[in-house]
């Protein structure tokens, strides 16, 4: 960290970004860790993104988060990417390296894996991922890199699902298959982990993910990326079937923990991070 009296600055850029909990979580953890850092949230229009990143570099920010709609577009303004971010083609975390270069990383999938590993190992597991958007892509690549045995991508839009499946097979070197999502999906009984990585359930406690609830069995770990509300209909059904469940709050907390550590080289207290998130969301 900086040895001068100047504070290290981190940022979050997105649009719309009001209501994003990250500043609240980060500042609570800076205080808990005794770090003299600041985290600021900026509403940045797509046409202003290049100038915003140039400003971030010119002012020497330590790093920052990029959220909707900037996760892909920000790449063109950066000096490099980590392997995972390059594979995903999306960045949610930027850091200044020892040479002063601004490097793009993606901690969404790593955050999910951190949450999953508190319940089960990834190595050798058969995983079903519902969805093929940004969150699904980040999770699928990290699961592949972590040694998942087979990944089944289930998506409504075939092109998107097939593209992610091809990426997993060709570049991540994981065995992956694509199943088009038509009607109600029945989960194969040799599945170990089922993940809802769609936006179904966001802000809607009763929205149903179209799967056959009876095909979920107690041997399966069932996870949802949705963090608001944290107890989705999907997770309630899985819990009723005796499955172990993981909500999206764990993923959100863990991806922020990883960003914090990348920027400060200090491991934050994950409990403080989670408490701050729950306080912010009034849970
Ligand atoms: P995208 O828009 O990139 O992808 C959305 C996915 O949901 C697509 O696969 C889309 O299918 C699918 N989908 C949406 N509606 C339906 C439907 N009615 N039926 C079937 N499939 C549907 O979004 P993201 O991947 O960026 O985000 C997805 C969710 O993940 C969001 O709710 C976001 O809040 C959450 N998230 C949570 C994080 C966490 O830390 N907990 C981190 C990042 C995201 P199709 O391709 O056919 O359109």
Short mmCIF file of C-alpha atoms and ligand atoms in Angstrom, two decimals:
data_model
loop_
_atom_site.label_atom_id
_atom_site.label_comp_id
_atom_site.label_asym_id
_atom_site.label_seq_id
_atom_site.Cartn_x
_atom_site.Cartn_y
_atom_site.Cartn_z
CA UNK A 1 0.00 0.00 0.00
CA UNK A 2 0.93 3.64 -0.33
CA UNK A 3 3.53 4.93 2.14
CA UNK A 4 2.63 8.58 1.50
CA UNK A 5 -0.14 10.46 3.22
CA UNK A 6 -2.24 10.09 0.07
CA UNK A 7 -5.03 7.56 0.32
CA UNK A 8 -5.22 4.66 -2.12
CA UNK A 9 -8.41 4.96 -4.15
CA UNK A 10 -10.58 2.22 -5.63
CA UNK A 11 -13.79 2.68 -7.59
CA UNK A 12 -16.92 1.10 -8.99
CA UNK A 13 -18.17 2.20 -12.41
CA UNK A 14 -21.50 1.21 -13.92
CA UNK A 15 -24.87 2.48 -15.15
CA UNK A 16 -27.25 2.37 -13.38
CA UNK A 17 -25.07 1.94 -10.32
CA UNK A 18 -27.21 3.44 -7.54
CA UNK A 19 -27.99 0.69 -5.03
CA UNK A 20 -24.76 -1.21 -5.69
CA UNK A 21 -23.59 -2.45 -2.26
CA UNK A 22 -19.84 -2.66 -3.02
CA UNK A 23 -18.74 0.75 -1.69
CA UNK A 24 -20.47 0.05 1.62
CA UNK A 25 -18.86 -3.41 1.90
CA UNK A 26 -15.37 -2.23 0.95
CA UNK A 27 -15.32 0.81 3.22
CA UNK A 28 -16.46 -1.28 6.21
CA UNK A 29 -13.62 -3.73 5.50
CA UNK A 30 -11.00 -0.97 5.03
CA UNK A 31 -11.98 0.35 8.47
CA UNK A 32 -11.95 -3.14 10.04
CA UNK A 33 -8.48 -3.83 8.56
CA UNK A 34 -7.15 -0.38 9.62
CA UNK A 35 -6.40 0.61 6.00
CA UNK A 36 -6.44 4.27 4.95
CA UNK A 37 -8.16 3.66 1.58
CA UNK A 38 -11.25 5.03 -0.15
CA UNK A 39 -13.77 3.32 -2.44
CA UNK A 40 -16.01 5.52 -4.59
CA UNK A 41 -18.96 4.70 -6.86
CA UNK A 42 -19.35 6.49 -10.20
CA UNK A 43 -22.25 6.52 -12.64
CA UNK A 44 -20.43 6.22 -16.00
CA UNK A 45 -22.24 6.33 -19.35
CA UNK A 46 -21.05 3.87 -22.03
CA UNK A 47 -19.80 6.78 -24.20
CA UNK A 48 -17.76 8.09 -21.24
CA UNK A 49 -16.11 4.79 -20.32
CA UNK A 50 -12.82 5.42 -22.20
CA UNK A 51 -12.37 8.84 -20.57
CA UNK A 52 -13.29 7.38 -17.16
CA UNK A 53 -10.63 4.66 -17.42
CA UNK A 54 -8.04 7.18 -18.68
CA UNK A 55 -8.93 9.33 -15.66
CA UNK A 56 -8.57 6.37 -13.33
CA UNK A 57 -5.11 5.70 -14.75
CA UNK A 58 -4.07 9.38 -14.75
CA UNK A 59 -5.10 9.76 -11.10
CA UNK A 60 -3.35 6.53 -10.13
CA UNK A 61 -6.32 4.62 -8.70
CA UNK A 62 -5.21 1.35 -7.10
CA UNK A 63 -7.97 -0.46 -8.99
CA UNK A 64 -11.70 -0.77 -9.36
CA UNK A 65 -14.80 -2.77 -10.18
CA UNK A 66 -16.69 -2.54 -13.45
CA UNK A 67 -20.31 -3.59 -13.58
CA UNK A 68 -23.23 -3.54 -16.02
CA UNK A 69 -22.90 -2.46 -18.84
CA UNK A 70 -19.08 -2.12 -18.84
CA UNK A 71 -17.72 -5.63 -18.14
CA UNK A 72 -16.87 -6.38 -21.79
CA UNK A 73 -16.29 -2.87 -23.19
CA UNK A 74 -13.73 -1.94 -20.53
CA UNK A 75 -11.26 -4.50 -21.94
CA UNK A 76 -10.23 -2.26 -24.86
CA UNK A 77 -8.97 0.43 -22.44
CA UNK A 78 -6.85 -1.88 -20.26
CA UNK A 79 -3.16 -2.84 -20.55
CA UNK A 80 -3.68 -6.59 -20.14
CA UNK A 81 -5.89 -9.41 -18.86
CA UNK A 82 -5.49 -12.39 -16.57
CA UNK A 83 -5.92 -15.81 -18.16
CA UNK A 84 -9.42 -16.27 -16.68
CA UNK A 85 -10.62 -12.81 -17.78
CA UNK A 86 -9.26 -13.44 -21.28
CA UNK A 87 -11.12 -16.77 -21.49
CA UNK A 88 -14.36 -15.19 -20.21
CA UNK A 89 -14.04 -12.07 -22.33
CA UNK A 90 -15.29 -10.02 -19.38
CA UNK A 91 -13.74 -8.07 -16.51
CA UNK A 92 -15.28 -7.11 -13.17
CA UNK A 93 -12.07 -6.15 -11.34
CA UNK A 94 -9.11 -4.03 -12.49
CA UNK A 95 -5.83 -3.68 -10.59
CA UNK A 96 -2.64 -1.66 -11.06
CA UNK A 97 0.33 -4.01 -11.20
CA UNK A 98 3.92 -3.43 -10.06
CA UNK A 99 4.78 -1.85 -13.45
CA UNK A 100 1.85 0.59 -13.22
CA UNK A 101 -0.15 -1.34 -15.83
CA UNK A 102 -3.91 -1.71 -15.39
CA UNK A 103 -4.86 -5.40 -15.66
CA UNK A 104 -8.37 -6.85 -15.97
CA UNK A 105 -9.42 -9.82 -13.83
CA UNK A 106 -12.76 -11.54 -13.30
CA UNK A 107 -13.57 -12.58 -9.74
CA UNK A 108 -17.26 -13.56 -10.24
CA UNK A 109 -16.52 -17.23 -10.98
CA UNK A 110 -13.78 -17.42 -8.33
CA UNK A 111 -16.25 -15.98 -5.82
CA UNK A 112 -18.74 -18.70 -6.72
CA UNK A 113 -16.12 -21.45 -6.41
CA UNK A 114 -15.07 -20.10 -3.00
CA UNK A 115 -18.68 -20.35 -1.88
CA UNK A 116 -19.13 -23.86 -3.36
CA UNK A 117 -15.91 -25.15 -1.82
CA UNK A 118 -17.28 -24.42 1.65
CA UNK A 119 -19.77 -27.23 0.89
CA UNK A 120 -18.10 -29.58 -1.60
CA UNK A 121 -14.95 -30.10 -3.68
CA UNK A 122 -15.14 -29.18 -7.39
CA UNK A 123 -12.65 -31.72 -8.69
CA UNK A 124 -14.35 -34.62 -10.50
CA UNK A 125 -17.88 -33.26 -10.15
CA UNK A 126 -20.69 -33.31 -12.75
CA UNK A 127 -22.22 -29.86 -12.92
CA UNK A 128 -25.37 -28.51 -14.59
CA UNK A 129 -25.37 -24.77 -15.28
CA UNK A 130 -28.71 -23.17 -16.17
CA UNK A 131 -27.94 -20.09 -18.28
CA UNK A 132 -25.11 -18.97 -20.55
CA UNK A 133 -24.83 -15.23 -19.82
CA UNK A 134 -22.03 -13.36 -18.06
CA UNK A 135 -22.45 -15.04 -14.66
CA UNK A 136 -22.75 -18.53 -16.21
CA UNK A 137 -19.67 -17.91 -18.35
CA UNK A 138 -17.55 -16.82 -15.38
CA UNK A 139 -18.71 -19.77 -13.25
CA UNK A 140 -18.29 -22.34 -16.06
CA UNK A 141 -14.72 -21.27 -16.90
CA UNK A 142 -13.60 -21.35 -13.26
CA UNK A 143 -15.30 -24.73 -12.67
CA UNK A 144 -13.47 -26.06 -15.72
CA UNK A 145 -10.13 -24.65 -14.54
CA UNK A 146 -10.79 -26.13 -11.07
CA UNK A 147 -11.20 -29.65 -12.52
CA UNK A 148 -14.96 -30.27 -12.83
CA UNK A 149 -15.40 -33.58 -14.63
CA UNK A 150 -18.32 -32.63 -16.89
CA UNK A 151 -20.26 -29.40 -17.36
CA UNK A 152 -23.72 -29.37 -18.94
CA UNK A 153 -24.84 -25.98 -20.21
CA UNK A 154 -28.63 -25.54 -20.44
CA UNK A 155 -29.79 -22.36 -22.14
CA UNK A 156 -32.89 -20.94 -23.82
CA UNK A 157 -30.96 -19.28 -26.65
CA UNK A 158 -29.11 -22.08 -28.43
CA UNK A 159 -26.33 -19.99 -30.04
CA UNK A 160 -25.26 -18.54 -26.71
CA UNK A 161 -25.32 -21.93 -24.98
CA UNK A 162 -23.36 -23.62 -27.78
CA UNK A 163 -20.75 -20.84 -27.83
CA UNK A 164 -20.04 -21.27 -24.10
CA UNK A 165 -19.93 -25.07 -24.52
CA UNK A 166 -17.41 -24.72 -27.37
CA UNK A 167 -15.27 -22.39 -25.24
CA UNK A 168 -15.21 -24.96 -22.43
CA UNK A 169 -14.32 -27.86 -24.73
CA UNK A 170 -11.84 -26.05 -26.98
CA UNK A 171 -10.07 -23.57 -24.73
CA UNK A 172 -10.64 -24.63 -21.10
CA UNK A 173 -10.22 -28.31 -22.11
CA UNK A 174 -13.19 -29.45 -20.01
CA UNK A 175 -15.75 -31.98 -21.16
CA UNK A 176 -18.90 -29.95 -21.80
CA UNK A 177 -22.24 -30.56 -23.50
CA UNK A 178 -25.03 -28.21 -24.47
CA UNK A 179 -28.73 -28.95 -23.99
CA UNK A 180 -31.27 -26.50 -25.41
CA UNK A 181 -33.77 -25.35 -22.76
CA UNK A 182 -37.19 -26.06 -24.17
CA UNK A 183 -40.05 -26.67 -21.76
CA UNK A 184 -39.22 -27.92 -18.28
CA UNK A 185 -35.69 -29.27 -17.74
CA UNK A 186 -35.16 -32.63 -16.01
CA UNK A 187 -31.86 -32.92 -14.12
CA UNK A 188 -29.87 -36.12 -14.78
CA UNK A 189 -29.45 -38.23 -11.62
CA UNK A 190 -25.65 -38.42 -11.93
CA UNK A 191 -25.45 -34.64 -11.40
CA UNK A 192 -23.56 -33.42 -8.31
CA UNK A 193 -24.08 -29.65 -8.54
CA UNK A 194 -26.96 -27.65 -10.11
CA UNK A 195 -26.56 -23.89 -10.56
CA UNK A 196 -29.17 -21.34 -11.54
CA UNK A 197 -27.05 -18.76 -13.38
CA UNK A 198 -30.01 -17.10 -15.11
CA UNK A 199 -31.63 -13.86 -14.00
CA UNK A 200 -34.88 -15.71 -13.17
CA UNK A 201 -35.80 -14.83 -9.58
CA UNK A 202 -34.07 -11.44 -9.51
CA UNK A 203 -36.31 -9.21 -7.39
CA UNK A 204 -39.07 -11.83 -7.55
CA UNK A 205 -39.52 -14.28 -4.69
CA UNK A 206 -42.01 -16.50 -6.52
CA UNK A 207 -40.49 -16.70 -10.03
CA UNK A 208 -39.95 -20.36 -10.99
CA UNK A 209 -36.88 -21.68 -12.77
CA UNK A 210 -38.45 -24.18 -15.22
CA UNK A 211 -36.99 -27.48 -14.02
CA UNK A 212 -38.66 -30.68 -12.79
CA UNK A 213 -38.41 -30.21 -9.00
CA UNK A 214 -38.67 -34.01 -8.47
CA UNK A 215 -35.44 -34.49 -10.48
CA UNK A 216 -33.48 -32.76 -7.66
CA UNK A 217 -32.18 -35.30 -5.15
CA UNK A 218 -30.53 -34.98 -1.71
CA UNK A 219 -27.10 -35.94 -3.16
CA UNK A 220 -27.05 -32.68 -5.13
CA UNK A 221 -25.73 -29.28 -4.08
CA UNK A 222 -28.02 -26.61 -5.54
CA UNK A 223 -26.84 -23.01 -5.94
CA UNK A 224 -28.39 -19.76 -7.12
CA UNK A 225 -26.53 -16.64 -8.33
CA UNK A 226 -29.48 -14.44 -7.38
CA UNK A 227 -28.69 -12.56 -4.15
CA UNK A 228 -31.77 -10.38 -3.85
CA UNK A 229 -33.93 -12.00 -2.59
CA UNK A 230 -31.42 -14.54 -1.21
CA UNK A 231 -34.04 -17.28 -0.61
CA UNK A 232 -35.33 -17.79 -4.15
CA UNK A 233 -38.18 -20.11 -5.13
CA UNK A 234 -35.53 -22.31 -6.82
CA UNK A 235 -33.60 -22.70 -3.55
CA UNK A 236 -36.77 -23.27 -1.52
CA UNK A 237 -37.77 -26.12 -3.84
CA UNK A 238 -34.25 -27.62 -3.66
CA UNK A 239 -34.24 -27.37 0.12
CA UNK A 240 -37.67 -29.10 0.28
CA UNK A 241 -36.15 -31.94 -1.79
CA UNK A 242 -33.35 -32.34 0.80
CA UNK A 243 -30.55 -30.73 -1.25
CA UNK A 244 -27.78 -28.63 0.28
CA UNK A 245 -28.31 -25.07 -0.96
CA UNK A 246 -26.05 -22.06 -1.60
CA UNK A 247 -27.44 -18.56 -2.06
CA UNK A 248 -25.98 -15.78 -4.25
CA UNK A 249 -24.85 -13.73 -1.24
CA UNK A 250 -21.87 -16.04 -0.70
CA UNK A 251 -20.70 -15.54 -4.29
CA UNK A 252 -21.09 -11.77 -4.01
CA UNK A 253 -19.18 -11.61 -0.74
CA UNK A 254 -16.39 -13.89 -1.97
CA UNK A 255 -15.81 -12.03 -5.24
CA UNK A 256 -15.48 -8.81 -3.22
CA UNK A 257 -13.09 -10.50 -0.76
CA UNK A 258 -10.87 -11.51 -3.68
CA UNK A 259 -10.88 -7.96 -5.16
CA UNK A 260 -9.99 -6.47 -1.75
CA UNK A 261 -7.04 -8.83 -1.41
CA UNK A 262 -5.82 -8.14 -4.97
CA UNK A 263 -5.81 -4.38 -4.33
CA UNK A 264 -4.47 -4.26 -0.78
CA UNK A 265 -2.54 -7.54 -0.30
CA UNK A 266 -4.52 -7.87 2.93
CA UNK A 267 -7.12 -10.62 3.45
CA UNK A 268 -10.31 -8.91 4.63
CA UNK A 269 -12.62 -10.39 7.26
CA UNK A 270 -15.29 -12.17 5.16
CA UNK A 271 -17.71 -12.01 8.10
CA UNK A 272 -17.43 -8.19 8.14
CA UNK A 273 -18.00 -8.18 4.36
CA UNK A 274 -21.12 -10.37 4.66
CA UNK A 275 -22.48 -8.38 7.61
CA UNK A 276 -22.04 -5.13 5.65
CA UNK A 277 -23.84 -6.62 2.63
CA UNK A 278 -26.76 -7.87 4.72
CA UNK A 279 -26.97 -4.52 6.51
CA UNK A 280 -26.99 -2.67 3.17
CA UNK A 281 -29.67 -4.96 1.71
CA UNK A 282 -31.63 -4.71 5.00
CA UNK A 283 -31.78 -8.52 5.32
P1 LIG B 1 -27.05 -12.05 -18.68
O1 LIG B 1 -28.10 -11.11 -19.17
O2 LIG B 1 -25.70 -12.03 -19.28
O3 LIG B 1 -27.61 -13.57 -18.81
C1 LIG B 1 -28.91 -13.92 -18.39
C2 LIG B 1 -29.12 -15.42 -18.55
O4 LIG B 1 -30.42 -15.74 -18.02
C3 LIG B 1 -29.11 -15.89 -20.01
O5 LIG B 1 -28.58 -17.19 -20.08
C4 LIG B 1 -30.61 -15.91 -20.34
O6 LIG B 1 -30.93 -16.81 -21.38
C5 LIG B 1 -31.18 -16.42 -19.05
N1 LIG B 1 -32.59 -16.10 -18.87
C6 LIG B 1 -33.13 -14.91 -18.51
N2 LIG B 1 -34.46 -15.01 -18.43
C7 LIG B 1 -34.78 -16.31 -18.76
C8 LIG B 1 -35.99 -17.04 -18.82
N3 LIG B 1 -37.17 -16.48 -18.57
N4 LIG B 1 -35.94 -18.35 -19.17
C9 LIG B 1 -34.75 -18.97 -19.40
N5 LIG B 1 -33.56 -18.32 -19.36
C10 LIG B 1 -33.58 -17.01 -19.02
O7 LIG B 1 -26.98 -11.79 -17.11
P2 LIG B 1 -25.77 -12.14 -16.11
O8 LIG B 1 -25.29 -13.51 -16.42
O9 LIG B 1 -24.81 -11.02 -16.07
O10 LIG B 1 -26.53 -12.15 -14.70
C11 LIG B 1 -27.44 -13.18 -14.38
C12 LIG B 1 -27.84 -13.01 -12.93
O11 LIG B 1 -26.70 -13.26 -12.10
C13 LIG B 1 -28.33 -11.60 -12.58
O12 LIG B 1 -29.55 -11.70 -11.88
C14 LIG B 1 -27.24 -11.05 -11.68
O13 LIG B 1 -27.78 -10.23 -10.66
C15 LIG B 1 -26.66 -12.32 -11.06
N6 LIG B 1 -25.26 -12.16 -10.66
C16 LIG B 1 -24.94 -12.47 -9.37
C17 LIG B 1 -23.64 -12.34 -8.93
C18 LIG B 1 -23.32 -12.67 -7.52
O14 LIG B 1 -22.21 -12.34 -7.07
N7 LIG B 1 -24.20 -13.34 -6.77
C19 LIG B 1 -22.56 -11.88 -9.82
C20 LIG B 1 -23.00 -11.65 -11.19
C21 LIG B 1 -24.31 -11.76 -11.57
P3 LIG B 1 -30.83 -16.34 -22.93
O15 LIG B 1 -29.39 -16.48 -23.33
O16 LIG B 1 -31.72 -17.31 -23.61
O17 LIG B 1 -31.33 -14.92 -22.99
#
